[in-house]
Short mmCIF file of C-alpha atoms in Angstrom, two decimals:
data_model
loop_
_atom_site.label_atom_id
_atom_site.label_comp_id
_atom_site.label_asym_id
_atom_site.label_seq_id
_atom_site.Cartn_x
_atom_site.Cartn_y
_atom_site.Cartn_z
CA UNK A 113 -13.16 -2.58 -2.90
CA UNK A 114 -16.05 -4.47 -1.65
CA UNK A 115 -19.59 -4.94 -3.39
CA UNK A 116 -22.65 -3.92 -1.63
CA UNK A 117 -23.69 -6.13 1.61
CA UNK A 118 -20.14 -7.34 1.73
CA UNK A 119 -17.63 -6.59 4.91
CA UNK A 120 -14.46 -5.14 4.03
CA UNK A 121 -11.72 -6.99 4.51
CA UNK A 122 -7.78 -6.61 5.49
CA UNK A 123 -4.48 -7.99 3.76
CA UNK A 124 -3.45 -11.25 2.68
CA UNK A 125 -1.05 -12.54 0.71
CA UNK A 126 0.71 -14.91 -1.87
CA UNK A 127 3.45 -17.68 -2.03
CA UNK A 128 6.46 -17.01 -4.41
CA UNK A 129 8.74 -19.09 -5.51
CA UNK A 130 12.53 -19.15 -4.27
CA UNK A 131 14.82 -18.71 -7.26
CA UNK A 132 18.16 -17.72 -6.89
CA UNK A 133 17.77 -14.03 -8.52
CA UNK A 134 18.43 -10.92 -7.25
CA UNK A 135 17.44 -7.71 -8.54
CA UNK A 136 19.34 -4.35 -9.26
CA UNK A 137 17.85 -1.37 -7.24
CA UNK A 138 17.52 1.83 -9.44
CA UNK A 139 16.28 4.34 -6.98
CA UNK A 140 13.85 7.16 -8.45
CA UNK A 141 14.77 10.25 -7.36
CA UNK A 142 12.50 12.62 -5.82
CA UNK A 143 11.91 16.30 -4.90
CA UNK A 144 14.28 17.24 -2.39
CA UNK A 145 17.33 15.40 -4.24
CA UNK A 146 18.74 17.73 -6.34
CA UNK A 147 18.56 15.80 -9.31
CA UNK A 148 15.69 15.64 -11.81
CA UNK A 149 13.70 12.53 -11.21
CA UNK A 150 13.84 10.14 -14.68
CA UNK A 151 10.72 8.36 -15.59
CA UNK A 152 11.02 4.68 -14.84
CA UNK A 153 10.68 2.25 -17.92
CA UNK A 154 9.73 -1.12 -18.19
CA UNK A 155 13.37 -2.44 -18.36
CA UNK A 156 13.73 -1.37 -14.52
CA UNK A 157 11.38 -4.33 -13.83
CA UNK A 158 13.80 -6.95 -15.36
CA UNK A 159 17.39 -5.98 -14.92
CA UNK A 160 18.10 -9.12 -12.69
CA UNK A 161 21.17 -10.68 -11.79
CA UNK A 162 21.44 -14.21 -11.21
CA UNK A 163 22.53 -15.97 -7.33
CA UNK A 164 23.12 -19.40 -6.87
CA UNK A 165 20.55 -20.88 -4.62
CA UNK A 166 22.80 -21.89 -2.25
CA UNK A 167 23.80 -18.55 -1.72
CA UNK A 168 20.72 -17.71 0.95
CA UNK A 169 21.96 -18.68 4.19
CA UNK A 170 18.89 -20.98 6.15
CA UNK A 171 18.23 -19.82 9.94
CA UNK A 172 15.74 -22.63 11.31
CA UNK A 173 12.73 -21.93 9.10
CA UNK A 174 14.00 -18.29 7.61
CA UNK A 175 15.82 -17.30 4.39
CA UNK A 176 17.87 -14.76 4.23
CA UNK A 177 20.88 -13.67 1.93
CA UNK A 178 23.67 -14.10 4.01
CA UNK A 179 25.27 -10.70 2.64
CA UNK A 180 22.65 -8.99 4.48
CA UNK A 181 24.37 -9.91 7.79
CA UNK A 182 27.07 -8.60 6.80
CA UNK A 183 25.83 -5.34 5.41
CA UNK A 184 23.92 -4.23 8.49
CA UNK A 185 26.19 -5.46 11.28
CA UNK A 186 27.17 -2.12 12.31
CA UNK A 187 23.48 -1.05 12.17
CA UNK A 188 22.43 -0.39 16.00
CA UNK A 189 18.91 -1.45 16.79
CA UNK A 190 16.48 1.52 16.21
CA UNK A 191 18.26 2.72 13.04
CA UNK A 192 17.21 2.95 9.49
CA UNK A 193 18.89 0.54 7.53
CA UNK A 194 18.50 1.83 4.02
CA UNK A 195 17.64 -0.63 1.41
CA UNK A 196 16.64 -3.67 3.80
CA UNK A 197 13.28 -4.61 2.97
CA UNK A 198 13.68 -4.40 -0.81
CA UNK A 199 16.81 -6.35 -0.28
CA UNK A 200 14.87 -9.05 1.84
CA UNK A 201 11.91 -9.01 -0.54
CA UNK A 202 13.96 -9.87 -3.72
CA UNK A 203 15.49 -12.74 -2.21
CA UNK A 204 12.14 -14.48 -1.73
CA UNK A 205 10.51 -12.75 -4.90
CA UNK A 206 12.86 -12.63 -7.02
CA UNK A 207 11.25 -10.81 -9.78
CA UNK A 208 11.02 -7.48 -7.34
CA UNK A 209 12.72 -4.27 -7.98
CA UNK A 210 12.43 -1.36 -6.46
CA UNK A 211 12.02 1.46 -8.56
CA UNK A 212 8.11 2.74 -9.18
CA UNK A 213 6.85 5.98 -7.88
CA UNK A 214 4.36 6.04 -5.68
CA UNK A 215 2.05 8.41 -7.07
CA UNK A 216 1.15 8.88 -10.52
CA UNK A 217 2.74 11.88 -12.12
CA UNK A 218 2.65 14.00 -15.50
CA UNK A 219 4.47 11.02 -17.25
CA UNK A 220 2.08 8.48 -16.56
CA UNK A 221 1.40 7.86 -20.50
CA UNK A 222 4.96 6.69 -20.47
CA UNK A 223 4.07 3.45 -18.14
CA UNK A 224 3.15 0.93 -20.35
CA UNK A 225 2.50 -1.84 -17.79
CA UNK A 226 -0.43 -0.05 -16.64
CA UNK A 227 -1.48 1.45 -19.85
CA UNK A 228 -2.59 -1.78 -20.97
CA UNK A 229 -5.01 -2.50 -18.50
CA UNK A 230 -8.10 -1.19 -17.24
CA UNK A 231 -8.75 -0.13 -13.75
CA UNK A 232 -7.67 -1.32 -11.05
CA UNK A 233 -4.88 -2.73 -12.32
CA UNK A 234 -4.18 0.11 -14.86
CA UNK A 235 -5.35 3.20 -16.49
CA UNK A 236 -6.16 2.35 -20.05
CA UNK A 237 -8.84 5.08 -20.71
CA UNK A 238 -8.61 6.86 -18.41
CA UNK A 239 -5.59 9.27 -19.86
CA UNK A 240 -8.12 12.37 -20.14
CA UNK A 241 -9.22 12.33 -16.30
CA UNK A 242 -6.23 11.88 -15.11
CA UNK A 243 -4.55 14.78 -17.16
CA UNK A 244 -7.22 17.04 -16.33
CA UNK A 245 -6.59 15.55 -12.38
CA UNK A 246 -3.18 16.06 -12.35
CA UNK A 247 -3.20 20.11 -14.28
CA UNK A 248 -4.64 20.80 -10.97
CA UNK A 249 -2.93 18.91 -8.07
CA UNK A 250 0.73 19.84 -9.81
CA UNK A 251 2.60 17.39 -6.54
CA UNK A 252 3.53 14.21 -7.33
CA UNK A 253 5.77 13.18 -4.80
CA UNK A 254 5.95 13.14 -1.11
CA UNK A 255 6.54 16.34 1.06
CA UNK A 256 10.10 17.99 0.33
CA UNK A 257 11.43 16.63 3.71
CA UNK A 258 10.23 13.03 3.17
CA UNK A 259 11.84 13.09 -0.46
CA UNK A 260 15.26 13.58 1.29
CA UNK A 261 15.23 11.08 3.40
CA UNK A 262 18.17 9.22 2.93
CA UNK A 263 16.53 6.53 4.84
CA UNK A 264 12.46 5.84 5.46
CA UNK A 265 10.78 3.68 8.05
CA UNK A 266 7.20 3.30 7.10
CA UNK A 267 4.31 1.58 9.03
CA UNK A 268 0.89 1.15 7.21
CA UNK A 269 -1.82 1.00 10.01
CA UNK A 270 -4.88 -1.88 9.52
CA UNK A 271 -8.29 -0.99 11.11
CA UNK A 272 -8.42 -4.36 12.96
CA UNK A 273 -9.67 -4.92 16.42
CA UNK A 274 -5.83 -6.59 17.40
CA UNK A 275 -4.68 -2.84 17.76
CA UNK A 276 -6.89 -1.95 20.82
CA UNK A 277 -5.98 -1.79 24.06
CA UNK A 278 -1.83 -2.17 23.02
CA UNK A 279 -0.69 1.03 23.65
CA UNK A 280 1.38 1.62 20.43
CA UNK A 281 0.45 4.80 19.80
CA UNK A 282 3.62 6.25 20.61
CA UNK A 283 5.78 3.85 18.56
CA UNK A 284 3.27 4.23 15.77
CA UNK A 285 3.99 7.94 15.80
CA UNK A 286 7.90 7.34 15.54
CA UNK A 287 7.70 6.09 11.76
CA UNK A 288 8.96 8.72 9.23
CA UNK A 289 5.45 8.05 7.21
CA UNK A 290 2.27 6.49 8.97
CA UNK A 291 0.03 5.09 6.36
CA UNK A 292 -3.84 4.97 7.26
CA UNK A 293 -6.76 3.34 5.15
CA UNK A 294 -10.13 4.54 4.46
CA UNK A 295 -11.94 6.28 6.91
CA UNK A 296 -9.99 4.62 10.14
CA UNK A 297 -10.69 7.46 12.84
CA UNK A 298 -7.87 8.38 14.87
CA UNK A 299 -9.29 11.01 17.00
CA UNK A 300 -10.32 9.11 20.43
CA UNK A 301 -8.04 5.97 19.50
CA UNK A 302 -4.63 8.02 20.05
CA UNK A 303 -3.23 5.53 22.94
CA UNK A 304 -3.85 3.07 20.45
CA UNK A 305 -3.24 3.89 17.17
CA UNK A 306 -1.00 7.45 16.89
CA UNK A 307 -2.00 10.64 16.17
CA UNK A 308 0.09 10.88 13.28
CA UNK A 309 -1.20 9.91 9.98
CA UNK A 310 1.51 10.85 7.10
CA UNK A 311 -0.85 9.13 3.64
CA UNK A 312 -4.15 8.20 4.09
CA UNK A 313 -5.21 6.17 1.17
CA UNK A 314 -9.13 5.38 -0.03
CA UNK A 315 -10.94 4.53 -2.77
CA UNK A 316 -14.71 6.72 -2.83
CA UNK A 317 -16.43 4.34 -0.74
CA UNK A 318 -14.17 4.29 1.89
CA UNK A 319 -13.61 8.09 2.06
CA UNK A 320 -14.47 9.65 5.61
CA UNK A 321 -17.88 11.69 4.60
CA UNK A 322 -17.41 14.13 7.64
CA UNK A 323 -14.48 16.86 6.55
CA UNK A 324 -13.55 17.35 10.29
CA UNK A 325 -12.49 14.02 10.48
CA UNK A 326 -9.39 14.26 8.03
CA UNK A 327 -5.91 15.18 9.46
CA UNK A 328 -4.58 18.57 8.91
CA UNK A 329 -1.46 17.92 7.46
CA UNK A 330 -1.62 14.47 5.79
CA UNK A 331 -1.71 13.37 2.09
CA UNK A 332 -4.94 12.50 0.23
CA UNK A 333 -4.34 9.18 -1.58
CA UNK A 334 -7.11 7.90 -4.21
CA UNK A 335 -6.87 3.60 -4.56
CA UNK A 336 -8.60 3.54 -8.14
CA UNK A 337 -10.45 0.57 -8.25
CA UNK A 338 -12.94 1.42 -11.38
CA UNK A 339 -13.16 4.35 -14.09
CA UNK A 340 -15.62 6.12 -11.73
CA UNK A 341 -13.38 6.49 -9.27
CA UNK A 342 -11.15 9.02 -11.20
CA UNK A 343 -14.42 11.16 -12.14
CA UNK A 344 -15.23 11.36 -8.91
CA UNK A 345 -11.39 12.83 -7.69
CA UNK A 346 -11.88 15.35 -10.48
CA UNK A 347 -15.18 16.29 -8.78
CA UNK A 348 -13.26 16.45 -5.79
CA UNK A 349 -10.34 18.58 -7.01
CA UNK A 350 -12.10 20.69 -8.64
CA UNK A 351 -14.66 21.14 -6.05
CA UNK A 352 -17.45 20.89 -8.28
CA UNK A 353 -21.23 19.83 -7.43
CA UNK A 354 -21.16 15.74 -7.87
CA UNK A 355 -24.39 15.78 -10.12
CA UNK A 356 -23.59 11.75 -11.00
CA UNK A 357 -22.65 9.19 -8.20
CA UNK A 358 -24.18 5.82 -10.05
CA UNK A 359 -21.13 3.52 -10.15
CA UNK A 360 -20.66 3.35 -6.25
CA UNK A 361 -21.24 0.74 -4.12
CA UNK A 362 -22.52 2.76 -1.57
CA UNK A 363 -22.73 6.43 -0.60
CA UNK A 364 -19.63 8.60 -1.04
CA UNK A 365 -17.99 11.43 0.06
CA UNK A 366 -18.98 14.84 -1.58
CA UNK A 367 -16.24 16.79 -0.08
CA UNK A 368 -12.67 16.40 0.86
CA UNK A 369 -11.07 19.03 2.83
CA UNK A 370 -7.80 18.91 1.56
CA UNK A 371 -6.06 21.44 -1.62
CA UNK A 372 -5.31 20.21 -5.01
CA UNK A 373 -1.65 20.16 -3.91
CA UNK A 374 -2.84 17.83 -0.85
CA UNK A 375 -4.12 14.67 -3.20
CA UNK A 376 -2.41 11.63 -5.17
CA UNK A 377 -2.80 9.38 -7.16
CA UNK A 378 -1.58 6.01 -6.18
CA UNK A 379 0.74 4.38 -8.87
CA UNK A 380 -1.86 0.81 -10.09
CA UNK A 381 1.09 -0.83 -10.88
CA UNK A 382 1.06 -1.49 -6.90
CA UNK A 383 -2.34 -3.44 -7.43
CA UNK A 384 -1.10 -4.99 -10.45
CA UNK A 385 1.65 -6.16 -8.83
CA UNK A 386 0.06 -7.17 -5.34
CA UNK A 387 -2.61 -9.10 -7.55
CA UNK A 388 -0.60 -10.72 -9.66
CA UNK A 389 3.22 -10.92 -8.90
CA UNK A 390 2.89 -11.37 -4.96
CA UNK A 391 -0.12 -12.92 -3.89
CA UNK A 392 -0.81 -14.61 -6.84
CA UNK A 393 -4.44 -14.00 -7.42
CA UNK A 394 -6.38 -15.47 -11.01
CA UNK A 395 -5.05 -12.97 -13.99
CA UNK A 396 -9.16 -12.85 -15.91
CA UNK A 397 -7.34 -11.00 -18.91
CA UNK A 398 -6.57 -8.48 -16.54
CA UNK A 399 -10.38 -7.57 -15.36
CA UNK A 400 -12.05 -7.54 -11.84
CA UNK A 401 -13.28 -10.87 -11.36
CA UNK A 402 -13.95 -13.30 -8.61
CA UNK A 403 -11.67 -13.54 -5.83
CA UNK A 404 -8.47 -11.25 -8.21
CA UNK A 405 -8.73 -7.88 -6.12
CA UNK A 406 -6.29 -7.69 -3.34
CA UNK A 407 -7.09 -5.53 -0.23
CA UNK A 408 -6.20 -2.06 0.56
CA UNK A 409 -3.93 -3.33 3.22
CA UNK A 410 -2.35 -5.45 0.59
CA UNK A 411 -1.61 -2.88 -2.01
CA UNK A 412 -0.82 -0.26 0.73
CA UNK A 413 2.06 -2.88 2.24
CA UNK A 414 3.33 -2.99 -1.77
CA UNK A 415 3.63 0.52 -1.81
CA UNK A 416 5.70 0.56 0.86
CA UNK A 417 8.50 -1.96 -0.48
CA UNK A 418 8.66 0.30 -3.18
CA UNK A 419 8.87 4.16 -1.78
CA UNK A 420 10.48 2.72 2.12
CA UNK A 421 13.11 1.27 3.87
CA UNK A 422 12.15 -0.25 6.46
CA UNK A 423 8.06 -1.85 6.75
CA UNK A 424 6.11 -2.20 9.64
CA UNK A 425 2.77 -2.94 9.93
CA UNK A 426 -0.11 -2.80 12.73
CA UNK A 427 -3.81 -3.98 13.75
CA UNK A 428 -3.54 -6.71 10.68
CA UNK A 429 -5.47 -9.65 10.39
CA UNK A 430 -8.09 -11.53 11.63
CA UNK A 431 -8.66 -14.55 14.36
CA UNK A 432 -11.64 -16.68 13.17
CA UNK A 433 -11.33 -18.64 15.86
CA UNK A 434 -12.42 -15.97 18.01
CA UNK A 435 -16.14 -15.06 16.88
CA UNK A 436 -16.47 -12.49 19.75
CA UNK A 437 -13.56 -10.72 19.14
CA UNK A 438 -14.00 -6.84 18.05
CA UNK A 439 -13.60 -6.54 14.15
CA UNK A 440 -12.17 -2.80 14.08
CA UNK A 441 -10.31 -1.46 16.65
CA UNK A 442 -13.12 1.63 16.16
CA UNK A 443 -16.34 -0.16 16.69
CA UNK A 444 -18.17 -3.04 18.12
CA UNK A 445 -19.09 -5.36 15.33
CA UNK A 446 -17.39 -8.48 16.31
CA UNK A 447 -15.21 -10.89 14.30
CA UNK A 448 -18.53 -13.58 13.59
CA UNK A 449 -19.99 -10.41 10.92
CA UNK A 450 -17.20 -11.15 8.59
CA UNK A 451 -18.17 -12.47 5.58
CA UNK A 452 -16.69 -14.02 2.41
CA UNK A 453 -15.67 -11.69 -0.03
CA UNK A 454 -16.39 -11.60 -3.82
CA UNK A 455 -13.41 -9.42 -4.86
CA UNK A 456 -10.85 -10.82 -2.35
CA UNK A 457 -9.11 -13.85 -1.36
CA UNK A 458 -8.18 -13.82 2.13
CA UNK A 459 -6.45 -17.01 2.62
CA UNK A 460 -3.83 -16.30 -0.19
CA UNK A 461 -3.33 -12.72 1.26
CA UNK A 462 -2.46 -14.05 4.61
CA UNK A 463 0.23 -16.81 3.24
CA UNK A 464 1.33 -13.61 1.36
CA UNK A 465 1.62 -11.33 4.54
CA UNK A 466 2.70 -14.41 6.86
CA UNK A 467 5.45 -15.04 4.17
CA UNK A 468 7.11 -11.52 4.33
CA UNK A 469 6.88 -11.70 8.22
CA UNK A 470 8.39 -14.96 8.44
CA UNK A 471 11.46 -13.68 5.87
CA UNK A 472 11.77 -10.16 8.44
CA UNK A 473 11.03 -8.04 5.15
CA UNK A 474 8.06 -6.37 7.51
CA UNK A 475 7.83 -6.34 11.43
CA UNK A 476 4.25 -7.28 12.24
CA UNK A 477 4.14 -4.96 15.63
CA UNK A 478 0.46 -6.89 16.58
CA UNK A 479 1.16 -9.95 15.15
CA UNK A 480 -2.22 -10.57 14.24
CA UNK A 481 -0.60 -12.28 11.10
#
């Protein structure tokens, strides 16, 4: 989320420390499992078992748990190896576990991580929109055949100008879920960037305003970023006439084409997390503030540790060195119209995203990181 007369900007990242921890997985069961998913609780985010430091194995300038080798061995390339990235990610943050919904669901109230902070990094009052939200939506999860996966390789696409003219449209389209942001078009861009589009995930502002432009059969994800943002989904869901926008950086959607049971709510724990765990961005008592508010891309590539597999990520990052170079793979704004951000902090996002491709937690397929 970007102020007004500021360019909106792509992932980044943070450095961890390297403890020797490792973290019990608890996975959260979904529709499609048979079993009744259980609400997660605070004590999932600290059941952590200790491992000696000289337990990670060191391949040139790579870490990685030497039981992972072992694990995966029989693994032939192209398969889903269940459990890898979360594994990979908790042996450079240590702190990680997996379990955390993605989408916010009728036992929000029971989360107190995010219930003590205001948006975007929780949902302290904001109980009675999202009740009245989620009365209407009713899903919570994924689609039934996602849910029963028993293994999920997940790309989130980036809107930068490294994706065009590489062909990986095809290989985009062979992840289980393709994760787009904002109001990245796909129609025209196919070669490039897939025609497949599983979550697309926006805050207002970044909402396409044009209803043909959304995809027939993907999710509609709301990033809240500010209280307003959650009034404006219940405008949306309940298809009511938006008679107050004030509150928005710039103009906004009035109209989403998509059913209550079509639209989330993504989990803020995932910007909590991104901000504060992973990139390490300046806590300011838990408020927006200068330079705390990690990107879409960011808190979209969190998500994905959580709910997937496997992690892949395309048309990330951005070359300062080359002014001329297109900014968006979509248009032809070049890479000199960036400007600093208020809310973000680029550099530490990059060391963040550079970190988890150097460790092989995600596969950068343009390596613009």
């Amino acid at each position: 989320m970007i102020p007004p007369g500021r360019s909106s900007l792509v992932p980044g990242e943070a450095l961890g420390s390297l403890k020797g921890v490792r973290c019990s997985k608890l996975r959260v069961l979904g529709k499609g499992s048979g079993l009744q998913a259980a609400a997660p609780t605070l004590s999932h985010y600290h059941l952590c078992l200790t491992l000696p430091i000289n337990q990670l194995s060191s391949q040139g300038n790579e870490l990685r748990p030497p039981e992972l080798a072992t694990k995966y061995a029989n693994f032939s390339e192209g398969t889903c190896k269940p459990g890898h990235a979360s594994a990979l990610m908790t042996a450079i943050f240590p702190r990680f576990s997996k379990p955390a919904p993605m989408f916010l669901d009728d036992s929000f109230r029971m989360w107190a991580r995010i219930q003590e902070f205001v948006p975007p990094f929780g949902i302290k009052g904001q109980d009675k929109l999202i009740r009245a939200i989620l009365s209407v939506t009713k899903e919570y999860h994924l689609t039934p055949a996602l849910d029963s996966l028993s293994c999920r390789r997940c790309i989130i696409v980036g809107n930068g100008g490294v994706l065009a003219n590489k062909s990986l449209g095809s290989r985009i389209d062979d992840y289980d879920i393709v994760v787009r942001l904002n109001s990245a078009p796909v129609k025209g861009f196919e070669k490039d960037v897939g025609s497949k589009t599983t979550l697309r995930i926006t805050y207002p502002e970044g909402a396409m305003q044009q209803p043909e432009q959304y995809e027939r059969d993907s999710l509609f994800v709301l990033a809240g970023f500010k209280w307003q943002d959650f009034r404006w989904l219940k405008y949306i869901v309940y298809k009511e006439r938006m008679s107050a926008l004030d509150g928005f950086w710039k103009s906004v959607a009035t109209r989403v084409p998509k059913e209550p049971p079509e639209i989330r709510i993504l989990n803020p724990y995932f910007i909590q997390e991104a901000a504060f765990n992973l990139i390490g961005l300046p806590f300011n008592n838990g408020l927006m503030g200068r330079g705390n508010i990690p990107t879409l891309g960011s808190v979209a590539v969190t998500m994905a540790l959580h709910g997937c597999d496997e992690v892949a990520v395309a048309g990330f990052g951005y070359d300062m060195s080359t002014p001329n170079a297109p900014l968006h793979y979509y248009e032809t704004v070049r890479m000199a119209a960036i400007k600093e951000s208020w809310t973000h902090n680029i550099q530490r996002e990059k060391d963040f995203l550079r970190k988890l491709v150097k460790a092989h937690v995600i596969t950068d397929l343009t390596s613009g990181i």
